GROMACS .gro file of C-alpha atoms in nm:
model
  281
    1MET     CA    1   6.742   6.095  12.871
    2GLY     CA    2   6.743   6.346  13.129
    3ARG     CA    3   7.002   6.332  13.455
    4PRO     CA    4   6.976   6.059  13.718
    5PRO     CA    5   6.898   6.267  13.995
    6CYS     CA    6   6.557   6.380  13.821
    7HIS     CA    7   6.447   6.107  13.788
    8ASN     CA    8   6.500   5.927  14.122
    9LYS     CA    9   6.297   6.201  14.262
   10THR     CA   10   5.977   6.171  14.044
   11SER     CA   11   6.010   5.782  14.065
   12LYS     CA   12   5.902   5.816  14.441
   13PRO     CA   13   5.623   5.891  14.511
   14ASN     CA   14   5.667   6.186  14.722
   15GLY     CA   15   5.781   6.320  14.455
   16LEU     CA   16   5.517   6.340  14.260
   17PRO     CA   17   5.232   6.634  14.213
   18GLU     CA   18   4.943   6.522  14.429
   19GLY     CA   19   4.750   6.551  14.177
   20LEU     CA   20   4.947   6.247  14.015
   21ARG     CA   21   4.978   6.054  14.340
   22ARG     CA   22   4.634   6.070  14.311
   23ASN     CA   23   4.552   5.991  13.930
   24PRO     CA   24   4.805   5.895  13.799
   25PRO     CA   25   4.877   5.919  13.426
   26ASP     CA   26   4.876   5.690  13.121
   27GLY     CA   27   5.257   5.790  12.979
   28ALA     CA   28   5.469   6.088  12.923
   29LEU     CA   29   5.221   6.257  12.780
   30LYS     CA   30   4.922   6.260  12.978
   31ALA     CA   31   5.182   6.337  13.297
   32ALA     CA   32   5.262   6.684  13.138
   33ARG     CA   33   4.926   6.718  13.072
   34SER     CA   34   4.816   6.616  13.412
   35ILE     CA   35   5.098   6.853  13.513
   36ALA     CA   36   4.971   7.189  13.315
   37LYS     CA   37   4.668   7.125  13.518
   38ILE     CA   38   4.751   7.114  13.864
   39LYS     CA   39   4.997   7.396  13.754
   40GLY     CA   40   4.774   7.632  13.601
   41LEU     CA   41   4.977   7.589  13.260
   42PRO     CA   42   4.865   7.602  12.905
   43GLU     CA   43   4.906   7.235  12.800
   44GLU     CA   44   5.113   7.309  12.482
   45LYS     CA   45   5.374   7.458  12.726
   46ILE     CA   46   5.472   7.155  12.914
   47GLU     CA   47   5.362   6.936  12.587
   48TYR     CA   48   5.689   7.064  12.431
   49TYR     CA   49   5.902   6.884  12.684
   50VAL     CA   50   5.760   6.542  12.586
   51VAL     CA   51   5.992   6.381  12.294
   52HIS     CA   52   5.701   6.171  12.154
   53THR     CA   53   5.516   6.066  11.810
   54LYS     CA   54   5.151   5.988  11.819
   55GLY     CA   55   5.157   6.031  12.199
   56TYR     CA   56   5.419   5.765  12.288
   57ALA     CA   57   5.692   5.857  12.392
   58HIS     CA   58   6.026   5.785  12.204
   59SER     CA   59   6.233   5.486  12.308
   60ASN     CA   60   6.618   5.573  12.421
   61VAL     CA   61   6.793   5.642  12.055
   62GLU     CA   62   6.873   5.988  11.969
   63LEU     CA   63   6.710   6.104  11.663
   64ARG     CA   64   6.848   6.423  11.562
   65GLY     CA   65   7.179   6.287  11.420
   66SER     CA   66   6.999   5.982  11.208
   67LYS     CA   67   6.763   6.079  10.960
   68GLY     CA   68   6.636   5.727  10.854
   69ILE     CA   69   6.588   5.687  11.221
   70ALA     CA   70   6.375   6.000  11.330
   71LEU     CA   71   6.132   5.929  10.996
   72ALA     CA   72   6.096   5.566  11.175
   73TYR     CA   73   5.973   5.656  11.480
   74GLY     CA   74   5.787   5.952  11.293
   75VAL     CA   75   5.557   5.685  11.090
   76ALA     CA   76   5.571   5.459  11.335
   77SER     CA   77   5.222   5.248  11.389
   78ARG     CA   78   5.203   5.313  11.733
   79GLY     CA   79   5.439   5.578  11.814
   80GLY     CA   80   5.772   5.640  11.871
   81ASP     CA   81   5.900   5.275  11.948
   82HIS     CA   82   6.214   5.101  11.803
   83LEU     CA   83   6.007   4.812  11.717
   84ARG     CA   84   5.852   4.935  11.431
   85GLY     CA   85   6.123   5.005  11.177
   86HIS     CA   86   6.409   5.181  11.343
   87ALA     CA   87   6.631   5.208  11.086
   88THR     CA   88   6.972   5.051  11.243
   89GLN     CA   89   7.169   5.017  10.867
   90GLU     CA   90   7.255   5.389  10.859
   91ARG     CA   91   7.434   5.336  11.188
   92TYR     CA   92   7.584   5.045  11.113
   93ALA     CA   93   7.748   5.154  10.821
   94SER     CA   94   7.892   5.459  10.968
   95LEU     CA   95   8.040   5.281  11.235
   96GLY     CA   96   8.233   5.123  10.867
   97LEU     CA   97   8.109   4.705  10.927
   98TYR     CA   98   7.952   4.746  10.574
   99LYS     CA   99   8.075   4.883  10.243
  100LYS     CA  100   7.912   4.705  10.003
  101PRO     CA  101   7.582   4.585   9.921
  102GLU     CA  102   7.768   4.209   9.950
  103ASP     CA  103   7.865   4.259  10.323
  104TRP     CA  104   7.498   4.312  10.339
  105VAL     CA  105   7.378   3.932  10.292
  106LYS     CA  106   7.589   3.834  10.520
  107VAL     CA  107   7.357   3.939  10.718
  108GLY     CA  108   7.034   3.844  10.587
  109VAL     CA  109   6.967   4.124  10.349
  110PRO     CA  110   6.827   4.074   9.982
  111LEU     CA  111   7.094   4.163   9.769
  112GLU     CA  112   6.891   4.389   9.550
  113ILE     CA  113   6.778   4.498   9.863
  114ALA     CA  114   7.099   4.621   9.943
  115GLN     CA  115   7.193   4.754   9.636
  116SER     CA  116   6.894   5.007   9.632
  117TRP     CA  117   7.004   5.150   9.919
  118TYR     CA  118   7.294   5.237   9.767
  119GLU     CA  119   7.194   5.332   9.463
  120LYS     CA  120   7.011   5.606   9.679
  121GLN     CA  121   7.258   5.671   9.940
  122ALA     CA  122   7.039   5.556  10.193
  123LEU     CA  123   7.346   5.469  10.466
  124ASP     CA  124   7.459   5.826  10.575
  125PRO     CA  125   7.288   5.869  10.878
  126ARG     CA  126   7.324   6.307  10.841
  127SER     CA  127   7.119   6.297  10.501
  128PRO     CA  128   6.758   6.270  10.425
  129SER     CA  129   6.864   6.030  10.108
  130GLY     CA  130   6.706   5.664  10.042
  131LYS     CA  131   6.566   5.706  10.416
  132ALA     CA  132   6.220   5.551  10.283
  133LEU     CA  133   6.374   5.215  10.206
  134LEU     CA  134   6.554   5.156  10.500
  135VAL     CA  135   6.271   5.243  10.702
  136ILE     CA  136   5.986   5.022  10.490
  137TYR     CA  137   6.233   4.737  10.449
  138ASN     CA  138   6.199   4.693  10.828
  139GLU     CA  139   5.822   4.731  10.850
  140ASN     CA  140   5.759   4.487  10.629
  141LEU     CA  141   6.050   4.262  10.836
  142PHE     CA  142   5.901   4.335  11.113
  143ALA     CA  143   5.569   4.299  11.081
  144ALA     CA  144   5.678   3.929  10.915
  145ALA     CA  145   5.855   3.884  11.262
  146ASP     CA  146   5.565   3.932  11.443
  147ALA     CA  147   5.345   3.703  11.236
  148LEU     CA  148   5.618   3.412  11.226
  149GLY     CA  149   5.638   3.478  11.658
  150VAL     CA  150   6.033   3.556  11.535
  151CYS     CA  151   6.178   3.754  11.784
  152LYS     CA  152   6.319   4.099  11.590
  153PHE     CA  153   6.682   4.127  11.779
  154ALA     CA  154   6.719   3.789  11.570
  155THR     CA  155   6.670   3.968  11.249
  156SER     CA  156   6.903   4.066  11.033
  157TRP     CA  157   6.832   4.382  11.185
  158GLN     CA  158   7.010   4.375  11.486
  159ASN     CA  159   7.304   4.201  11.247
  160LEU     CA  160   7.185   3.827  11.265
  161PRO     CA  161   7.158   3.656  10.935
  162PHE     CA  162   6.796   3.559  10.953
  163GLY     CA  163   6.629   3.753  10.663
  164PRO     CA  164   6.331   3.717  10.430
  165GLU     CA  165   6.498   3.458  10.239
  166TYR     CA  166   6.550   3.222  10.557
  167MET     CA  167   6.236   3.364  10.651
  168ALA     CA  168   6.069   3.233  10.350
  169LYS     CA  169   6.276   2.883  10.366
  170LEU     CA  170   6.081   2.797  10.721
  171THR     CA  171   5.735   2.905  10.604
  172THR     CA  172   5.805   2.716  10.313
  173ALA     CA  173   5.919   2.397  10.491
  174ALA     CA  174   5.589   2.464  10.724
  175THR     CA  175   5.303   2.549  10.557
  176GLY     CA  176   5.418   2.307  10.242
  177VAL     CA  177   5.344   2.643  10.014
  178GLU     CA  178   5.626   2.789   9.856
  179TYR     CA  179   5.744   3.169   9.946
  180ASP     CA  180   6.006   3.364   9.865
  181TRP     CA  181   6.211   3.655  10.079
  182LYS     CA  182   5.949   3.953   9.829
  183LYS     CA  183   5.642   3.704   9.935
  184ILE     CA  184   5.799   3.710  10.249
  185LEU     CA  185   5.822   4.097  10.271
  186GLU     CA  186   5.473   4.132  10.100
  187CYS     CA  187   5.311   4.016  10.373
  188GLY     CA  188   5.438   4.263  10.575
  189GLU     CA  189   5.401   4.563  10.355
  190ARG     CA  190   4.995   4.360  10.361
  191ILE     CA  191   5.022   4.405  10.750
  192TYR     CA  192   5.143   4.775  10.818
  193ASN     CA  193   4.902   4.851  10.558
  194VAL     CA  194   4.572   4.723  10.727
  195GLU     CA  195   4.775   4.888  11.031
  196ARG     CA  196   4.778   5.215  10.861
  197ALA     CA  197   4.447   5.152  10.701
  198MET     CA  198   4.284   5.082  11.059
  199GLN     CA  199   4.465   5.465  11.171
  200ALA     CA  200   4.280   5.629  10.932
  201ARG     CA  201   3.974   5.533  11.047
  202TYR     CA  202   4.022   5.697  11.333
  203GLY     CA  203   4.239   6.012  11.243
  204CYS     CA  204   4.556   5.952  11.146
  205ARG     CA  205   4.659   6.140  10.924
  206ARG     CA  206   5.044   6.299  10.785
  207ARG     CA  207   5.044   6.582  11.080
  208HIS     CA  208   5.115   6.333  11.323
  209ASP     CA  209   5.347   6.117  11.132
  210TYR     CA  210   5.609   6.384  11.359
  211VAL     CA  211   5.869   6.342  11.583
  212ALA     CA  212   5.842   6.611  11.804
  213PRO     CA  213   5.884   6.962  11.780
  214ARG     CA  214   6.183   7.038  12.013
  215LEU     CA  215   6.369   6.780  11.750
  216PHE     CA  216   6.311   7.083  11.459
  217ARG     CA  217   6.438   7.339  11.730
  218GLU     CA  218   6.676   7.222  11.955
  219PRO     CA  219   7.039   7.191  11.858
  220LEU     CA  220   7.186   6.815  12.005
  221PRO     CA  221   7.407   6.995  12.302
  222GLU     CA  222   7.678   6.754  12.288
  223GLY     CA  223   7.804   6.408  12.162
  224PRO     CA  224   8.011   6.330  11.817
  225ARG     CA  225   7.677   6.517  11.638
  226LYS     CA  226   7.667   6.829  11.853
  227GLY     CA  227   7.523   7.090  11.734
  228GLU     CA  228   7.265   6.874  11.504
  229VAL     CA  229   6.911   6.914  11.462
  230LEU     CA  230   6.633   6.776  11.246
  231SER     CA  231   6.551   6.993  10.955
  232ARG     CA  232   6.105   7.042  10.891
  233ASP     CA  233   6.217   7.049  10.530
  234GLU     CA  234   6.389   6.748  10.488
  235TYR     CA  235   6.201   6.585  10.667
  236ASP     CA  236   5.901   6.648  10.500
  237ARG     CA  237   6.086   6.557  10.142
  238MET     CA  238   6.169   6.250  10.354
  239LEU     CA  239   5.773   6.176  10.413
  240ASP     CA  240   5.709   6.227  10.093
  241GLU     CA  241   5.925   6.005   9.963
  242TYR     CA  242   5.817   5.698  10.189
  243TYR     CA  243   5.434   5.818  10.133
  244GLU     CA  244   5.519   5.722   9.743
  245ALA     CA  245   5.718   5.489   9.763
  246ARG     CA  246   5.468   5.279  10.059
  247GLY     CA  247   5.141   5.375   9.751
  248TRP     CA  248   4.989   5.632   9.953
  249THR     CA  249   4.852   5.989   9.937
  250VAL     CA  250   5.067   6.281  10.057
  251GLU     CA  251   4.888   6.266  10.378
  252GLY     CA  252   4.986   5.911  10.443
  253LEU     CA  253   4.642   5.710  10.345
  254PRO     CA  254   4.666   5.407  10.191
  255THR     CA  255   4.508   5.436   9.846
  256TRP     CA  256   4.302   5.164   9.618
  257ARG     CA  257   4.525   5.129   9.400
  258LYS     CA  258   4.734   5.007   9.676
  259LEU     CA  259   4.510   4.789   9.898
  260ASN     CA  260   4.392   4.597   9.593
  261ALA     CA  261   4.683   4.548   9.443
  262LEU     CA  262   4.786   4.391   9.796
  263ASN     CA  263   4.440   4.163   9.782
  264LEU     CA  264   4.289   4.370  10.044
  265GLY     CA  265   3.972   4.481   9.832
  266ASP     CA  266   3.740   4.454  10.116
  267VAL     CA  267   3.993   4.729  10.348
  268ALA     CA  268   4.002   4.930  10.016
  269GLU     CA  269   3.574   4.923  10.014
  270ASP     CA  270   3.587   5.018  10.378
  271LEU     CA  271   3.816   5.301  10.353
  272ALA     CA  272   3.554   5.383  10.037
  273TRP     CA  273   3.282   5.375  10.219
  274ARG     CA  274   3.390   5.603  10.498
  275GLY     CA  275   3.497   5.825  10.277
  276LEU     CA  276   3.876   5.820  10.304
  277ILE     CA  277   3.917   5.728   9.956
  278LYS     CA  278   3.792   5.758   9.624
  279ALA     CA  279   3.679   5.404   9.487
  280GLU     CA  280   3.862   5.363   9.159
  281SER     CA  281   3.688   5.065   8.879
   0.00000   0.00000   0.00000
């Protein structure tokens, strides 16, 4: 995540340009724009060095060697965030911790979900295949965990046996309404579609679902995956697969059919009224 001496220098007030000391920016992207203005440079020249998605700087994760995690950071509803859909499974699999679908059941992943990962060969971090399945599972799981007040670090996302099946048992016991794991993940899916619909109202489209340009141009300079870089063509295929699996348009907009299937007819009507999607009979 950079060089410590640089961090030490810029973290001190006297290490910042005068304009930033007087008006501290909100986040790395705005800081870059402020620096560009102070230095009299084009904004895009400085912004290039900010590793962000949707203006939110990436968490401490390298994406160029992990295709699924790259997709997760790109489509995350609040930007480059590891707590929206971070596909840890491909990294755990690459370490040899899980070799068959049944192994994932031990850490709370429903067998049907795990089998789909193997059918699509989704667990190879260097391959773009099947990444939508990993990301969507995590996004729906995370949204459900948030709704239940459950810490995500205690779930199957982090190799602990607290997955949607366990969540369903707790929710059934607490509410008296019968839940299974599919219903729990559907609740997460409903939440994620509402988030996306809100973003659509404010202009979020496909072009906002890409990670930082640097990651497509500059290969990893060192480490076990030295030389790897994201492919724009592969990323586009992953994005197409993700939108299709979500039931969204190629621009990343929730469709009338998908929203109504999730009992979100009022959301569909709002987007149609705004001219963002077409109403269907």
